[in-house]
Amino acid sequence: MSAQRATPRHGGGGVQAPAGAARPVPADTALPRAARVLLALVLLAVFGGLALAVLALAQPAPGLAAAVAGRIDDSGVSHPVTAVLLNFRGYDTLLELVVLVLALVGTWSVGRARGCAGNAPGPLLRQLPRLLAPLMVLVAGYLLWAGAHAPGGAFQAGSLLGGVGILLCLSGQPLPGWAQALVLRLAVVLGVAVFAALGAAAALLPGGAPLDWPPAQAKTLILTIELAAMLSIGVVLAALFAGGRP
Amino acid sequence: MTQAVFWALIGMALVVLGLYALIVHAHLLRKVLALNIMSSGVFLVFIGLARRTPDADAPMAADPVPQAMVLTGIVVAVAATGLALALIVRLRALTGRTTLGDDMGD
């Protein structure tokens, strides 16, 4: 993490840094040389086996491209990857958002955020985010919209928003007070909540099933979910960078 | 050798390299980096093999399902890395150590 650039030896965030911290890092390799050579040979054999497995897969395989192309008109979007992510394999994406929230909960339960407090931004880093952050938010919105018909979507847009958060953190912009407690937590779970609620509502339609979008409303539903997911992904990534509960 | 197999083989090489580093290095930060290299290799295998479709030269002919799975996997890998780094920071704050195990020579 480059945030510690200004402090040559950050003492574990001020938490009881023991005297042992000044001890030089022990020899990085725990294995003697002979064992490493043996390991390299074993792994070379493993690579050979894996390569043979890949070569056995060499012949052209149709995969699921035709199946996706056949139902793309019902999916509400025209880009196949977005259709797979948000429609055909919606469970994957829903549970992925759950994984993001769980990772953040785990990080928050380990310690408090050190944020970027130890970072002393230079003049460039203090000023540049003022120009870049609005542009990045704009591009994130474009990526979200473009995801319906071109490469893009909630994850690309969300990671850009996460980048905005990291940039603002590094440039020493404090999180505004209103965003620190409840709003932050709501933003973290927004994606999962909207996705799960709409997915459950789809099951209540006649002949519906969970996460089975009716084709007429699919595009609206997908964009709604992607908007919520983008916000959550951005907030979670930036909060993971901050490294602990606020 | 088709393009698909070429990238898949590169991905396998990354997996094996990452596995070597994962086993050899004791420092936890290096282990996390090694795991990231391994996951990048798996993603490359997926993306490479997605282009095994018969008309691989046509635009957007690649299988979208592996691509979507990789997109999912990247985000999960980033989140897991963040959690792992938080755990390492906590371990160092509590014990002053950045490795696991008892063979620290103390």
Tab-separated table of C-alpha atoms in Angstrom, chain A:
chain	number	residue	atom	x	y	z
A	1	MET	CA	0.000	0.000	0.000
A	2	SER	CA	1.649	3.183	-1.117
A	3	ALA	CA	-0.129	5.123	1.592
A	4	GLN	CA	2.763	4.524	3.935
A	5	ARG	CA	5.265	6.240	1.681
A	6	ALA	CA	5.636	9.200	4.016
A	7	THR	CA	6.143	7.181	7.174
A	8	PRO	CA	9.204	5.013	6.708
A	9	ARG	CA	8.165	2.462	9.337
A	10	HIS	CA	4.500	2.482	10.163
A	11	GLY	CA	4.145	0.805	13.500
A	12	GLY	CA	1.086	-1.306	12.775
A	13	GLY	CA	-1.220	1.690	12.794
A	14	GLY	CA	-0.256	2.761	16.283
A	15	VAL	CA	-1.583	-0.457	17.780
A	16	GLN	CA	0.874	-1.851	20.317
A	17	ALA	CA	3.775	-2.206	17.869
A	18	PRO	CA	5.995	-4.689	19.709
A	19	ALA	CA	9.725	-4.361	19.985
A	20	GLY	CA	10.086	-7.301	17.633
A	21	ALA	CA	8.868	-5.134	14.767
A	22	ALA	CA	12.314	-3.584	14.462
A	23	ARG	CA	13.878	-7.011	13.964
A	24	PRO	CA	15.012	-7.575	10.374
A	25	VAL	CA	12.663	-9.660	8.308
A	26	PRO	CA	13.706	-13.323	8.587
A	27	ALA	CA	15.097	-15.058	5.560
A	28	ASP	CA	12.247	-14.966	3.134
A	29	THR	CA	12.585	-18.500	1.914
A	30	ALA	CA	11.659	-21.094	4.460
A	31	LEU	CA	12.969	-23.933	2.306
A	32	PRO	CA	16.582	-25.036	1.797
A	33	ARG	CA	18.011	-24.872	-1.688
A	34	ALA	CA	17.740	-28.594	-2.419
A	35	ALA	CA	14.090	-28.644	-1.463
A	36	ARG	CA	13.432	-25.681	-3.741
A	37	VAL	CA	15.086	-27.410	-6.689
A	38	LEU	CA	13.056	-30.546	-6.000
A	39	LEU	CA	9.895	-28.466	-5.721
A	40	ALA	CA	10.657	-26.741	-9.017
A	41	LEU	CA	11.051	-30.109	-10.712
A	42	VAL	CA	7.773	-31.395	-9.242
A	43	LEU	CA	5.964	-28.239	-10.350
A	44	LEU	CA	7.493	-28.557	-13.800
A	45	ALA	CA	5.925	-32.005	-13.998
A	46	VAL	CA	2.639	-30.500	-12.785
A	47	PHE	CA	2.875	-27.908	-15.555
A	48	GLY	CA	3.479	-30.697	-18.060
A	49	GLY	CA	0.324	-32.450	-16.926
A	50	LEU	CA	-1.690	-29.257	-17.054
A	51	ALA	CA	-0.318	-28.470	-20.513
A	52	LEU	CA	-1.346	-31.892	-21.754
A	53	ALA	CA	-4.822	-31.250	-20.346
A	54	VAL	CA	-5.007	-27.937	-22.202
A	55	LEU	CA	-3.749	-29.457	-25.442
A	56	ALA	CA	-6.464	-32.093	-25.143
A	57	LEU	CA	-8.953	-29.212	-25.122
A	58	ALA	CA	-7.443	-27.745	-28.277
A	59	GLN	CA	-10.133	-28.676	-30.754
A	60	PRO	CA	-12.794	-26.054	-31.386
A	61	ALA	CA	-15.708	-26.365	-29.001
A	62	PRO	CA	-18.956	-24.484	-29.437
A	63	GLY	CA	-19.253	-23.738	-25.732
A	64	LEU	CA	-22.355	-21.811	-24.742
A	65	ALA	CA	-21.900	-18.987	-27.255
A	66	ALA	CA	-24.712	-20.265	-29.482
A	67	ALA	CA	-27.047	-20.835	-26.531
A	68	VAL	CA	-26.471	-17.281	-25.331
A	69	ALA	CA	-26.869	-15.834	-28.820
A	70	GLY	CA	-30.144	-17.719	-29.221
A	71	ARG	CA	-31.748	-16.138	-26.160
A	72	ILE	CA	-30.056	-12.737	-26.237
A	73	ASP	CA	-33.242	-11.045	-27.464
A	74	ASP	CA	-35.059	-12.086	-24.287
A	75	SER	CA	-32.325	-10.849	-21.985
A	76	GLY	CA	-33.017	-7.115	-22.240
A	77	VAL	CA	-29.441	-6.270	-23.250
A	78	SER	CA	-27.497	-6.898	-26.425
A	79	HIS	CA	-24.021	-7.528	-25.003
A	80	PRO	CA	-23.634	-11.260	-24.311
A	81	VAL	CA	-21.370	-10.916	-21.262
A	82	THR	CA	-23.789	-8.529	-19.555
A	83	ALA	CA	-26.669	-10.821	-20.475
A	84	VAL	CA	-24.878	-13.760	-18.846
A	85	LEU	CA	-23.917	-11.767	-15.760
A	86	LEU	CA	-27.208	-10.102	-14.995
A	87	ASN	CA	-29.741	-12.449	-16.533
A	88	PHE	CA	-28.747	-15.976	-17.492
A	89	ARG	CA	-26.432	-16.541	-14.531
A	90	GLY	CA	-27.793	-13.972	-12.119
A	91	TYR	CA	-27.111	-16.169	-9.092
A	92	ASP	CA	-23.366	-15.926	-9.722
A	93	THR	CA	-23.472	-12.176	-9.702
A	94	LEU	CA	-25.790	-11.918	-6.709
A	95	LEU	CA	-23.566	-14.187	-4.636
A	96	GLU	CA	-20.497	-12.319	-5.831
A	97	LEU	CA	-21.955	-9.136	-4.375
A	98	VAL	CA	-22.524	-11.089	-1.156
A	99	VAL	CA	-18.855	-12.119	-1.200
A	100	LEU	CA	-17.856	-8.463	-1.502
A	101	VAL	CA	-19.970	-7.533	1.507
A	102	LEU	CA	-18.593	-10.498	3.494
A	103	ALA	CA	-15.007	-9.530	2.679
A	104	LEU	CA	-15.709	-6.023	3.903
A	105	VAL	CA	-17.382	-7.331	7.077
A	106	GLY	CA	-14.340	-9.504	7.682
A	107	THR	CA	-12.002	-6.568	7.161
A	108	TRP	CA	-14.055	-4.337	9.420
A	109	SER	CA	-14.100	-6.944	12.172
A	110	VAL	CA	-10.304	-7.210	12.177
A	111	GLY	CA	-9.524	-3.636	13.089
A	112	ARG	CA	-10.171	0.031	12.665
A	113	ALA	CA	-9.416	1.853	9.452
A	114	ARG	CA	-6.079	3.563	9.333
A	115	GLY	CA	-7.348	5.290	6.251
A	116	CYS	CA	-4.742	7.398	4.575
A	117	ALA	CA	-3.847	9.308	7.715
A	118	GLY	CA	-0.142	8.521	7.393
A	119	ASN	CA	-0.083	9.781	3.830
A	120	ALA	CA	1.281	13.253	3.139
A	121	PRO	CA	-0.018	14.121	-0.340
A	122	GLY	CA	2.232	16.198	-2.536
A	123	PRO	CA	0.935	19.192	-4.471
A	124	LEU	CA	0.034	17.045	-7.465
A	125	LEU	CA	-1.926	14.529	-5.413
A	126	ARG	CA	-3.701	17.341	-3.572
A	127	GLN	CA	-4.928	19.047	-6.734
A	128	LEU	CA	-5.255	16.352	-9.388
A	129	PRO	CA	-8.197	14.476	-7.820
A	130	ARG	CA	-10.255	17.687	-8.011
A	131	LEU	CA	-10.002	17.390	-11.771
A	132	LEU	CA	-10.009	13.624	-12.087
A	133	ALA	CA	-12.740	12.598	-9.660
A	134	PRO	CA	-15.669	14.227	-11.516
A	135	LEU	CA	-14.371	12.875	-14.826
A	136	MET	CA	-14.042	9.377	-13.380
A	137	VAL	CA	-17.572	9.496	-12.032
A	138	LEU	CA	-18.759	10.579	-15.484
A	139	VAL	CA	-16.873	7.721	-17.169
A	140	ALA	CA	-18.291	5.282	-14.607
A	141	GLY	CA	-21.797	6.378	-15.563
A	142	TYR	CA	-20.952	5.952	-19.238
A	143	LEU	CA	-19.492	2.472	-18.655
A	144	LEU	CA	-22.629	1.460	-16.777
A	145	TRP	CA	-24.862	2.566	-19.651
A	146	ALA	CA	-22.588	1.154	-22.352
A	147	GLY	CA	-22.594	-2.257	-20.656
A	148	ALA	CA	-25.958	-3.003	-22.234
A	149	HIS	CA	-24.497	-3.185	-25.728
A	150	ALA	CA	-20.694	-3.049	-25.456
A	151	PRO	CA	-17.947	-4.082	-23.036
A	152	GLY	CA	-18.701	-2.368	-19.758
A	153	GLY	CA	-21.171	-2.733	-16.939
A	154	ALA	CA	-21.519	-2.536	-13.199
A	155	PHE	CA	-18.176	-4.087	-12.298
A	156	GLN	CA	-16.044	-1.921	-14.532
A	157	ALA	CA	-17.970	1.166	-13.467
A	158	GLY	CA	-17.839	0.138	-9.810
A	159	SER	CA	-14.089	-0.387	-9.859
A	160	LEU	CA	-13.719	3.077	-11.372
A	161	LEU	CA	-15.785	4.496	-8.518
A	162	GLY	CA	-13.586	2.568	-6.105
A	163	GLY	CA	-10.617	4.243	-7.779
A	164	VAL	CA	-12.241	7.631	-7.149
A	165	GLY	CA	-12.570	6.739	-3.476
A	166	ILE	CA	-8.937	5.616	-3.244
A	167	LEU	CA	-7.746	8.767	-5.023
A	168	LEU	CA	-9.735	10.998	-2.670
A	169	CYS	CA	-8.419	9.040	0.316
A	170	LEU	CA	-4.809	9.394	-0.857
A	171	SER	CA	-5.270	13.087	-1.529
A	172	GLY	CA	-6.321	13.647	2.070
A	173	GLN	CA	-9.982	14.403	1.470
A	174	PRO	CA	-11.842	13.276	4.592
A	175	LEU	CA	-15.099	11.401	4.238
A	176	PRO	CA	-17.911	13.879	4.932
A	177	GLY	CA	-19.559	13.368	8.288
A	178	TRP	CA	-22.931	12.345	6.934
A	179	ALA	CA	-21.337	9.520	4.956
A	180	GLN	CA	-19.520	7.841	7.811
A	181	ALA	CA	-22.042	5.752	9.679
A	182	LEU	CA	-25.415	4.688	8.365
A	183	VAL	CA	-25.096	5.982	4.791
A	184	LEU	CA	-21.834	4.091	4.295
A	185	ARG	CA	-23.345	0.842	5.532
A	186	LEU	CA	-26.469	1.302	3.422
A	187	ALA	CA	-24.309	1.916	0.345
A	188	VAL	CA	-22.366	-1.282	1.059
A	189	VAL	CA	-25.471	-3.489	1.082
A	190	LEU	CA	-27.466	-1.548	-1.530
A	191	GLY	CA	-26.392	-3.774	-4.429
A	192	VAL	CA	-27.233	-7.043	-2.684
A	193	ALA	CA	-30.494	-5.640	-1.328
A	194	VAL	CA	-31.789	-4.332	-4.666
A	195	PHE	CA	-30.657	-7.437	-6.560
A	196	ALA	CA	-32.209	-9.840	-4.038
A	197	ALA	CA	-35.432	-7.837	-3.678
A	198	LEU	CA	-36.026	-7.603	-7.432
A	199	GLY	CA	-35.020	-11.245	-7.843
A	200	ALA	CA	-37.541	-12.299	-5.201
A	201	ALA	CA	-40.211	-10.065	-6.734
A	202	ALA	CA	-39.676	-11.773	-10.094
A	203	ALA	CA	-40.698	-15.055	-8.485
A	204	LEU	CA	-44.079	-13.576	-7.531
A	205	LEU	CA	-45.051	-12.899	-11.142
A	206	PRO	CA	-47.311	-15.489	-12.764
A	207	GLY	CA	-45.046	-18.193	-14.146
A	208	GLY	CA	-42.047	-16.388	-12.746
A	209	ALA	CA	-39.002	-17.746	-10.957
A	210	PRO	CA	-36.384	-16.070	-8.764
A	211	LEU	CA	-34.065	-13.829	-10.813
A	212	ASP	CA	-36.065	-14.652	-13.966
A	213	TRP	CA	-36.687	-11.253	-15.518
A	214	PRO	CA	-39.727	-10.823	-17.785
A	215	PRO	CA	-38.283	-9.872	-21.214
A	216	ALA	CA	-40.340	-6.686	-21.544
A	217	GLN	CA	-38.960	-5.176	-18.316
A	218	ALA	CA	-35.570	-6.875	-18.383
A	219	LYS	CA	-33.556	-3.873	-19.504
A	220	THR	CA	-35.017	-1.586	-16.828
A	221	LEU	CA	-34.483	-4.204	-14.135
A	222	ILE	CA	-30.911	-4.921	-15.224
A	223	LEU	CA	-29.972	-1.246	-15.316
A	224	THR	CA	-31.539	-0.686	-11.881
A	225	ILE	CA	-29.587	-3.588	-10.429
A	226	GLU	CA	-26.397	-2.482	-12.142
A	227	LEU	CA	-26.759	1.048	-10.795
A	228	ALA	CA	-27.116	-0.241	-7.230
A	229	ALA	CA	-24.356	-2.801	-7.726
A	230	MET	CA	-22.005	-0.172	-9.154
A	231	LEU	CA	-22.432	2.048	-6.101
A	232	SER	CA	-21.925	-0.873	-3.717
A	233	ILE	CA	-18.865	-2.198	-5.558
A	234	GLY	CA	-17.263	1.239	-5.588
A	235	VAL	CA	-17.915	1.834	-1.909
A	236	VAL	CA	-16.758	-1.660	-0.910
A	237	LEU	CA	-13.519	-1.411	-2.885
A	238	ALA	CA	-12.696	2.001	-1.445
A	239	ALA	CA	-13.583	0.794	2.069
A	240	LEU	CA	-11.362	-2.279	1.611
A	241	PHE	CA	-8.527	0.087	0.705
A	242	ALA	CA	-9.121	2.080	3.885
A	243	GLY	CA	-8.525	-1.239	5.622
A	244	GLY	CA	-10.878	-1.405	8.602
A	245	ARG	CA	-14.116	-0.206	10.069
A	246	PRO	CA	-14.515	3.550	10.052
